[in-house]
Amino acid sequence: MKIVMLGAPGAGKGTQAKMIAAKYQVPHVSSGDIFRANIKNGTELGKKAKEYMDQGLLVPDELTVDLVIDRLSWEDCKNGYILDGFPRTIPQAKTLDEALEKIGEHLDYAIDVDVPDENIVTRMSGRRACVGCGATYHIVYNPSKKGENCEVCGDQLILRDDDKPETVQKRLSVYHEQTQPLIDYYAGQGILKSVDGTQDMNDVFAAIAAILEA
Ligand code: AMP
């Protein structure tokens, strides 16, 4: 099962990706999480990536593509994976297709979690992320049972810099310009599935599970 999650920032694709990964026992590979881990560990890559991320811009391909594609060659990915946040541009999607083709593989589904722009900004201002493990919550839709602390590791929950309203607007315009074309790209390959991301997260998940089990 090789799945790419599509959707605007804040559409809930990360939450769904984690739920799919848990149910179907495949790793959740998030390019954003890989960058955030590098930032947390103070690596050179993390320092470079942060400059772009804090402005709501995409990290350049030369810092992104090899890093993510290499992650897919790890042993835990041999039965599949859920890709979240990658690819984000047509060139990234083409490079991924070529890398898969070389090893005789292909993506099974691209799942678009569809949420209109109007809903995104309000949603993202309520988003909270754990400084320790990166788990995400929403103060209204998916609150932590431990209040201001993470249910998983107990660390503090914060509003990520890139979830602040001014950065969200930039991320949305970057999404429309660079990432949304992937919807047509994967539709052209016949692997696109769309779900209504405005529903309750459990209903979104039920819709995705119905697609995967059809
Ligand atoms: P995410 O957690 O997926 O929303 O990613 C957070 C930020 O990391 C994005 O706004 C980008 O700056 C950067 N990023 C994540 N994935 C990619 C990618 N595939 N290509 C370029 N930049 C990325």
PDB file of C-alpha atoms and ligand atoms in Angstrom:
ATOM      1  CA  MET A   1       0.000   0.000   0.000  1.00  0.00           C
ATOM      2  CA  LYS A   2       1.734   3.148  -1.238  1.00  0.00           C
ATOM      3  CA  ILE A   3      -0.319   6.240  -0.652  1.00  0.00           C
ATOM      4  CA  VAL A   4       0.242   9.940  -1.160  1.00  0.00           C
ATOM      5  CA  MET A   5      -1.873  12.332   0.894  1.00  0.00           C
ATOM      6  CA  LEU A   6      -2.878  15.574  -0.803  1.00  0.00           C
ATOM      7  CA  GLY A   7      -4.645  18.610   0.585  1.00  0.00           C
ATOM      8  CA  ALA A   8      -4.087  22.187   1.642  1.00  0.00           C
ATOM      9  CA  PRO A   9      -2.074  22.878   4.781  1.00  0.00           C
ATOM     10  CA  GLY A  10      -4.511  22.404   7.653  1.00  0.00           C
ATOM     11  CA  ALA A  11      -6.857  20.116   5.711  1.00  0.00           C
ATOM     12  CA  GLY A  12      -6.144  17.371   8.229  1.00  0.00           C
ATOM     13  CA  LYS A  13      -4.059  15.166   5.968  1.00  0.00           C
ATOM     14  CA  GLY A  14      -1.406  14.617   8.640  1.00  0.00           C
ATOM     15  CA  THR A  15      -4.012  13.449  11.149  1.00  0.00           C
ATOM     16  CA  GLN A  16      -5.536  11.109   8.574  1.00  0.00           C
ATOM     17  CA  ALA A  17      -2.109   9.869   7.515  1.00  0.00           C
ATOM     18  CA  LYS A  18      -1.355   8.873  11.122  1.00  0.00           C
ATOM     19  CA  MET A  19      -4.711   7.115  11.457  1.00  0.00           C
ATOM     20  CA  ILE A  20      -4.177   5.163   8.218  1.00  0.00           C
ATOM     21  CA  ALA A  21      -0.622   4.261   9.258  1.00  0.00           C
ATOM     22  CA  ALA A  22      -1.866   2.905  12.603  1.00  0.00           C
ATOM     23  CA  LYS A  23      -4.735   0.905  11.119  1.00  0.00           C
ATOM     24  CA  TYR A  24      -2.872  -0.595   8.157  1.00  0.00           C
ATOM     25  CA  GLN A  25       0.517  -0.937   9.875  1.00  0.00           C
ATOM     26  CA  VAL A  26       2.585   1.036   7.389  1.00  0.00           C
ATOM     27  CA  PRO A  27       4.913   3.918   8.257  1.00  0.00           C
ATOM     28  CA  HIS A  28       3.753   7.528   8.122  1.00  0.00           C
ATOM     29  CA  VAL A  29       6.456   9.413   6.232  1.00  0.00           C
ATOM     30  CA  SER A  30       6.037  13.160   6.695  1.00  0.00           C
ATOM     31  CA  SER A  31       8.530  15.474   5.006  1.00  0.00           C
ATOM     32  CA  GLY A  32       7.506  18.248   7.421  1.00  0.00           C
ATOM     33  CA  ASP A  33       8.251  15.958  10.396  1.00  0.00           C
ATOM     34  CA  ILE A  34      11.654  15.080   8.910  1.00  0.00           C
ATOM     35  CA  PHE A  35      12.472  18.789   8.631  1.00  0.00           C
ATOM     36  CA  ARG A  36      11.154  19.535  12.130  1.00  0.00           C
ATOM     37  CA  ALA A  37      13.277  16.717  13.594  1.00  0.00           C
ATOM     38  CA  ASN A  38      16.316  18.262  11.891  1.00  0.00           C
ATOM     39  CA  ILE A  39      15.431  21.698  13.284  1.00  0.00           C
ATOM     40  CA  LYS A  40      15.044  20.259  16.763  1.00  0.00           C
ATOM     41  CA  ASN A  41      18.396  18.485  16.510  1.00  0.00           C
ATOM     42  CA  GLY A  42      20.092  21.652  15.236  1.00  0.00           C
ATOM     43  CA  THR A  43      21.414  20.077  12.019  1.00  0.00           C
ATOM     44  CA  GLU A  44      22.686  22.135   9.060  1.00  0.00           C
ATOM     45  CA  LEU A  45      19.736  20.888   7.005  1.00  0.00           C
ATOM     46  CA  GLY A  46      17.363  21.955   9.785  1.00  0.00           C
ATOM     47  CA  LYS A  47      18.838  25.455   9.870  1.00  0.00           C
ATOM     48  CA  LYS A  48      18.479  25.865   6.111  1.00  0.00           C
ATOM     49  CA  ALA A  49      14.955  24.384   5.991  1.00  0.00           C
ATOM     50  CA  LYS A  50      13.710  26.577   8.845  1.00  0.00           C
ATOM     51  CA  GLU A  51      14.449  29.762   6.891  1.00  0.00           C
ATOM     52  CA  TYR A  52      11.949  28.687   4.239  1.00  0.00           C
ATOM     53  CA  MET A  53       9.418  27.060   6.557  1.00  0.00           C
ATOM     54  CA  ASP A  54       9.076  30.122   8.782  1.00  0.00           C
ATOM     55  CA  GLN A  55       8.173  32.183   5.732  1.00  0.00           C
ATOM     56  CA  GLY A  56       5.564  29.687   4.543  1.00  0.00           C
ATOM     57  CA  LEU A  57       7.718  28.822   1.526  1.00  0.00           C
ATOM     58  CA  LEU A  58       8.659  25.396   0.204  1.00  0.00           C
ATOM     59  CA  VAL A  59      12.099  24.083   1.062  1.00  0.00           C
ATOM     60  CA  PRO A  60      14.086  23.822  -2.219  1.00  0.00           C
ATOM     61  CA  ASP A  61      14.023  20.476  -4.018  1.00  0.00           C
ATOM     62  CA  GLU A  62      17.772  19.909  -3.582  1.00  0.00           C
ATOM     63  CA  LEU A  63      17.255  19.781   0.189  1.00  0.00           C
ATOM     64  CA  THR A  64      14.041  17.760   0.013  1.00  0.00           C
ATOM     65  CA  VAL A  65      13.799  15.171  -2.728  1.00  0.00           C
ATOM     66  CA  ASP A  66      16.743  12.858  -2.002  1.00  0.00           C
ATOM     67  CA  LEU A  67      16.066  13.043   1.705  1.00  0.00           C
ATOM     68  CA  VAL A  68      12.478  11.821   1.386  1.00  0.00           C
ATOM     69  CA  ILE A  69      13.083   9.291  -1.380  1.00  0.00           C
ATOM     70  CA  ASP A  70      15.948   7.794   0.623  1.00  0.00           C
ATOM     71  CA  ARG A  71      13.576   7.405   3.598  1.00  0.00           C
ATOM     72  CA  LEU A  72      11.314   5.265   1.392  1.00  0.00           C
ATOM     73  CA  SER A  73      14.121   2.765   0.855  1.00  0.00           C
ATOM     74  CA  TRP A  74      14.263   1.864   4.558  1.00  0.00           C
ATOM     75  CA  GLU A  75      13.279  -1.648   5.560  1.00  0.00           C
ATOM     76  CA  ASP A  76      10.071  -0.509   7.296  1.00  0.00           C
ATOM     77  CA  CYS A  77       8.742   0.827   3.973  1.00  0.00           C
ATOM     78  CA  LYS A  78       8.936  -2.469   2.121  1.00  0.00           C
ATOM     79  CA  ASN A  79       5.197  -3.167   2.485  1.00  0.00           C
ATOM     80  CA  GLY A  80       4.227   0.410   1.728  1.00  0.00           C
ATOM     81  CA  TYR A  81       3.904   3.827   3.339  1.00  0.00           C
ATOM     82  CA  ILE A  82       1.727   6.879   3.697  1.00  0.00           C
ATOM     83  CA  LEU A  83       3.475   9.923   2.280  1.00  0.00           C
ATOM     84  CA  ASP A  84       2.357  13.154   3.896  1.00  0.00           C
ATOM     85  CA  GLY A  85       3.611  16.490   2.564  1.00  0.00           C
ATOM     86  CA  PHE A  86       5.606  14.955  -0.278  1.00  0.00           C
ATOM     87  CA  PRO A  87       5.396  15.388  -3.218  1.00  0.00           C
ATOM     88  CA  ARG A  88       4.392  19.031  -3.095  1.00  0.00           C
ATOM     89  CA  THR A  89       5.314  20.023  -6.646  1.00  0.00           C
ATOM     90  CA  ILE A  90       5.038  18.412 -10.083  1.00  0.00           C
ATOM     91  CA  PRO A  91       8.850  17.991 -10.369  1.00  0.00           C
ATOM     92  CA  GLN A  92       8.862  16.217  -6.970  1.00  0.00           C
ATOM     93  CA  ALA A  93       6.013  13.943  -8.129  1.00  0.00           C
ATOM     94  CA  LYS A  94       7.853  13.102 -11.346  1.00  0.00           C
ATOM     95  CA  THR A  95      11.075  12.328  -9.471  1.00  0.00           C
ATOM     96  CA  LEU A  96       9.147  10.053  -7.118  1.00  0.00           C
ATOM     97  CA  ASP A  97       7.473   8.257 -10.044  1.00  0.00           C
ATOM     98  CA  GLU A  98      10.843   7.737 -11.713  1.00  0.00           C
ATOM     99  CA  ALA A  99      12.421   6.427  -8.506  1.00  0.00           C
ATOM    100  CA  LEU A 100       9.544   3.965  -8.064  1.00  0.00           C
ATOM    101  CA  GLU A 101       9.606   2.909 -11.696  1.00  0.00           C
ATOM    102  CA  LYS A 102      13.297   2.043 -11.400  1.00  0.00           C
ATOM    103  CA  ILE A 103      12.464  -0.531  -8.733  1.00  0.00           C
ATOM    104  CA  GLY A 104       9.328  -1.778 -10.538  1.00  0.00           C
ATOM    105  CA  GLU A 105       6.890  -0.131  -8.143  1.00  0.00           C
ATOM    106  CA  HIS A 106       4.146   2.475  -8.329  1.00  0.00           C
ATOM    107  CA  LEU A 107       1.832   4.487  -6.095  1.00  0.00           C
ATOM    108  CA  ASP A 108      -1.562   2.915  -5.357  1.00  0.00           C
ATOM    109  CA  TYR A 109      -3.587   5.982  -4.383  1.00  0.00           C
ATOM    110  CA  ALA A 110      -3.348   9.741  -4.076  1.00  0.00           C
ATOM    111  CA  ILE A 111      -5.958  10.781  -1.531  1.00  0.00           C
ATOM    112  CA  ASP A 112      -7.041  14.408  -1.602  1.00  0.00           C
ATOM    113  CA  VAL A 113      -8.495  15.690   1.667  1.00  0.00           C
ATOM    114  CA  ASP A 114     -10.599  18.524   0.305  1.00  0.00           C
ATOM    115  CA  VAL A 115     -11.259  21.586   2.491  1.00  0.00           C
ATOM    116  CA  PRO A 116     -12.173  25.047   1.133  1.00  0.00           C
ATOM    117  CA  ASP A 117      -9.800  27.943   1.893  1.00  0.00           C
ATOM    118  CA  GLU A 118     -12.399  29.703   4.087  1.00  0.00           C
ATOM    119  CA  ASN A 119     -12.180  26.872   6.620  1.00  0.00           C
ATOM    120  CA  ILE A 120      -8.402  26.601   6.594  1.00  0.00           C
ATOM    121  CA  VAL A 121      -7.302  29.780   8.381  1.00  0.00           C
ATOM    122  CA  THR A 122      -9.732  29.295  11.287  1.00  0.00           C
ATOM    123  CA  ARG A 123      -8.709  25.687  11.565  1.00  0.00           C
ATOM    124  CA  MET A 124      -5.006  26.399  11.624  1.00  0.00           C
ATOM    125  CA  SER A 125      -5.168  29.028  14.336  1.00  0.00           C
ATOM    126  CA  GLY A 126      -6.593  26.265  16.572  1.00  0.00           C
ATOM    127  CA  ARG A 127      -3.903  23.769  15.733  1.00  0.00           C
ATOM    128  CA  ARG A 128      -1.406  22.796  18.444  1.00  0.00           C
ATOM    129  CA  ALA A 129       1.737  20.705  18.091  1.00  0.00           C
ATOM    130  CA  CYS A 130       3.804  18.975  20.739  1.00  0.00           C
ATOM    131  CA  VAL A 131       7.307  20.442  21.135  1.00  0.00           C
ATOM    132  CA  GLY A 132       8.547  16.989  22.161  1.00  0.00           C
ATOM    133  CA  CYS A 133       7.147  14.398  19.742  1.00  0.00           C
ATOM    134  CA  GLY A 134       5.365  16.549  17.128  1.00  0.00           C
ATOM    135  CA  ALA A 135       1.900  15.025  17.741  1.00  0.00           C
ATOM    136  CA  THR A 136      -0.805  17.415  16.531  1.00  0.00           C
ATOM    137  CA  TYR A 137      -4.101  18.433  18.104  1.00  0.00           C
ATOM    138  CA  HIS A 138      -6.832  20.980  17.561  1.00  0.00           C
ATOM    139  CA  ILE A 139      -8.293  23.013  20.414  1.00  0.00           C
ATOM    140  CA  VAL A 140     -11.846  22.449  19.105  1.00  0.00           C
ATOM    141  CA  TYR A 141     -11.841  19.408  16.804  1.00  0.00           C
ATOM    142  CA  ASN A 142      -9.231  17.212  18.429  1.00  0.00           C
ATOM    143  CA  PRO A 143      -8.203  18.531  21.857  1.00  0.00           C
ATOM    144  CA  SER A 144      -5.551  16.825  23.957  1.00  0.00           C
ATOM    145  CA  LYS A 145      -7.040  14.990  26.925  1.00  0.00           C
ATOM    146  CA  LYS A 146      -4.161  16.489  28.924  1.00  0.00           C
ATOM    147  CA  GLY A 147      -5.068  20.119  28.160  1.00  0.00           C
ATOM    148  CA  GLU A 148      -1.963  22.130  27.259  1.00  0.00           C
ATOM    149  CA  ASN A 149       0.197  18.993  27.301  1.00  0.00           C
ATOM    150  CA  CYS A 150       0.676  16.139  24.866  1.00  0.00           C
ATOM    151  CA  GLU A 151      -1.317  12.937  25.401  1.00  0.00           C
ATOM    152  CA  VAL A 152       1.545  10.871  23.989  1.00  0.00           C
ATOM    153  CA  CYS A 153       4.637  12.246  25.752  1.00  0.00           C
ATOM    154  CA  GLY A 154       3.329  14.888  28.176  1.00  0.00           C
ATOM    155  CA  ASP A 155       5.413  17.696  26.655  1.00  0.00           C
ATOM    156  CA  GLN A 156       4.054  21.187  26.040  1.00  0.00           C
ATOM    157  CA  LEU A 157       1.684  21.987  23.123  1.00  0.00           C
ATOM    158  CA  ILE A 158       2.378  25.124  21.085  1.00  0.00           C
ATOM    159  CA  LEU A 159       1.122  26.979  17.995  1.00  0.00           C
ATOM    160  CA  ARG A 160       3.798  26.225  15.383  1.00  0.00           C
ATOM    161  CA  ASP A 161       5.448  29.311  13.835  1.00  0.00           C
ATOM    162  CA  ASP A 162       4.265  28.208  10.424  1.00  0.00           C
ATOM    163  CA  ASP A 163       0.651  27.914  11.669  1.00  0.00           C
ATOM    164  CA  LYS A 164       0.487  31.615  12.580  1.00  0.00           C
ATOM    165  CA  PRO A 165      -2.182  33.440  10.484  1.00  0.00           C
ATOM    166  CA  GLU A 166       0.240  35.528   8.376  1.00  0.00           C
ATOM    167  CA  THR A 167       2.262  32.431   7.444  1.00  0.00           C
ATOM    168  CA  VAL A 168      -0.874  30.387   6.774  1.00  0.00           C
ATOM    169  CA  GLN A 169      -1.975  32.846   4.036  1.00  0.00           C
ATOM    170  CA  LYS A 170       1.409  32.463   2.361  1.00  0.00           C
ATOM    171  CA  ARG A 171       1.310  28.678   2.674  1.00  0.00           C
ATOM    172  CA  LEU A 172      -2.149  28.641   1.110  1.00  0.00           C
ATOM    173  CA  SER A 173      -1.044  30.654  -1.913  1.00  0.00           C
ATOM    174  CA  VAL A 174       2.030  28.425  -2.280  1.00  0.00           C
ATOM    175  CA  TYR A 175      -0.318  25.415  -2.073  1.00  0.00           C
ATOM    176  CA  HIS A 176      -2.558  26.719  -4.867  1.00  0.00           C
ATOM    177  CA  GLU A 177       0.343  27.610  -7.129  1.00  0.00           C
ATOM    178  CA  GLN A 178       2.637  24.633  -6.623  1.00  0.00           C
ATOM    179  CA  THR A 179       0.825  21.722  -4.985  1.00  0.00           C
ATOM    180  CA  GLN A 180      -2.766  21.812  -6.257  1.00  0.00           C
ATOM    181  CA  PRO A 181      -1.642  20.878  -9.813  1.00  0.00           C
ATOM    182  CA  LEU A 182      -0.824  17.441  -8.351  1.00  0.00           C
ATOM    183  CA  ILE A 183      -4.561  16.754  -8.169  1.00  0.00           C
ATOM    184  CA  ASP A 184      -4.784  16.763 -11.977  1.00  0.00           C
ATOM    185  CA  TYR A 185      -1.452  14.958 -12.241  1.00  0.00           C
ATOM    186  CA  TYR A 186      -2.674  11.991 -10.190  1.00  0.00           C
ATOM    187  CA  ALA A 187      -6.177  12.148 -11.718  1.00  0.00           C
ATOM    188  CA  GLY A 188      -4.407  11.663 -15.063  1.00  0.00           C
ATOM    189  CA  GLN A 189      -2.780   8.504 -13.676  1.00  0.00           C
ATOM    190  CA  GLY A 190      -6.205   7.240 -12.519  1.00  0.00           C
ATOM    191  CA  ILE A 191      -5.174   6.980  -8.850  1.00  0.00           C
ATOM    192  CA  LEU A 192      -6.802  10.122  -7.423  1.00  0.00           C
ATOM    193  CA  LYS A 193      -9.488   9.737  -4.732  1.00  0.00           C
ATOM    194  CA  SER A 194     -11.115  12.729  -3.063  1.00  0.00           C
ATOM    195  CA  VAL A 195     -12.711  12.864   0.358  1.00  0.00           C
ATOM    196  CA  ASP A 196     -14.670  15.694   1.975  1.00  0.00           C
ATOM    197  CA  GLY A 197     -12.270  16.988   4.619  1.00  0.00           C
ATOM    198  CA  THR A 198     -14.838  19.272   6.265  1.00  0.00           C
ATOM    199  CA  GLN A 199     -16.441  16.294   8.038  1.00  0.00           C
ATOM    200  CA  ASP A 200     -15.573  15.103  11.532  1.00  0.00           C
ATOM    201  CA  MET A 201     -12.111  13.467  11.455  1.00  0.00           C
ATOM    202  CA  ASN A 202     -13.574  10.012  12.160  1.00  0.00           C
ATOM    203  CA  ASP A 203     -15.958  10.375   9.200  1.00  0.00           C
ATOM    204  CA  VAL A 204     -13.085  11.492   6.977  1.00  0.00           C
ATOM    205  CA  PHE A 205     -11.189   8.418   8.111  1.00  0.00           C
ATOM    206  CA  ALA A 206     -14.190   6.145   7.426  1.00  0.00           C
ATOM    207  CA  ALA A 207     -14.372   7.558   3.882  1.00  0.00           C
ATOM    208  CA  ILE A 208     -10.662   6.855   3.346  1.00  0.00           C
ATOM    209  CA  ALA A 209     -10.915   3.333   4.795  1.00  0.00           C
ATOM    210  CA  ALA A 210     -13.855   2.624   2.439  1.00  0.00           C
ATOM    211  CA  ILE A 211     -11.648   3.620  -0.516  1.00  0.00           C
ATOM    212  CA  LEU A 212      -8.716   1.497   0.645  1.00  0.00           C
ATOM    213  CA  GLU A 213     -10.909  -1.537   1.298  1.00  0.00           C
ATOM    214  CA  ALA A 214     -13.051  -1.262  -1.867  1.00  0.00           C
TER     215      ALA A 214
HETATM  216  P1  AMP B   1       4.028  20.208   6.641  1.00  0.00           P
HETATM  217  O1  AMP B   1       4.245  19.742   8.030  1.00  0.00           O
HETATM  218  O2  AMP B   1       3.877  19.093   5.648  1.00  0.00           O
HETATM  219  O3  AMP B   1       2.911  21.219   6.527  1.00  0.00           O
HETATM  220  O4  AMP B   1       5.371  20.962   6.192  1.00  0.00           O
HETATM  221  C1  AMP B   1       5.826  22.109   6.873  1.00  0.00           C
HETATM  222  C2  AMP B   1       6.779  22.907   5.971  1.00  0.00           C
HETATM  223  O5  AMP B   1       7.908  22.086   5.616  1.00  0.00           O
HETATM  224  C3  AMP B   1       6.202  23.360   4.646  1.00  0.00           C
HETATM  225  O6  AMP B   1       5.442  24.557   4.754  1.00  0.00           O
HETATM  226  C4  AMP B   1       7.460  23.535   3.814  1.00  0.00           C
HETATM  227  O7  AMP B   1       8.140  24.728   4.148  1.00  0.00           O
HETATM  228  C5  AMP B   1       8.315  22.366   4.273  1.00  0.00           C
HETATM  229  N1  AMP B   1       8.072  21.157   3.452  1.00  0.00           N
HETATM  230  C6  AMP B   1       7.498  19.998   3.852  1.00  0.00           C
HETATM  231  N2  AMP B   1       7.436  19.114   2.832  1.00  0.00           N
HETATM  232  C7  AMP B   1       7.981  19.731   1.767  1.00  0.00           C
HETATM  233  C8  AMP B   1       8.191  19.350   0.403  1.00  0.00           C
HETATM  234  N3  AMP B   1       7.801  18.149  -0.067  1.00  0.00           N
HETATM  235  N4  AMP B   1       8.801  20.238  -0.413  1.00  0.00           N
HETATM  236  C9  AMP B   1       9.198  21.453   0.031  1.00  0.00           C
HETATM  237  N5  AMP B   1       9.011  21.883   1.280  1.00  0.00           N
HETATM  238  C10 AMP B   1       8.406  21.038   2.161  1.00  0.00           C
END
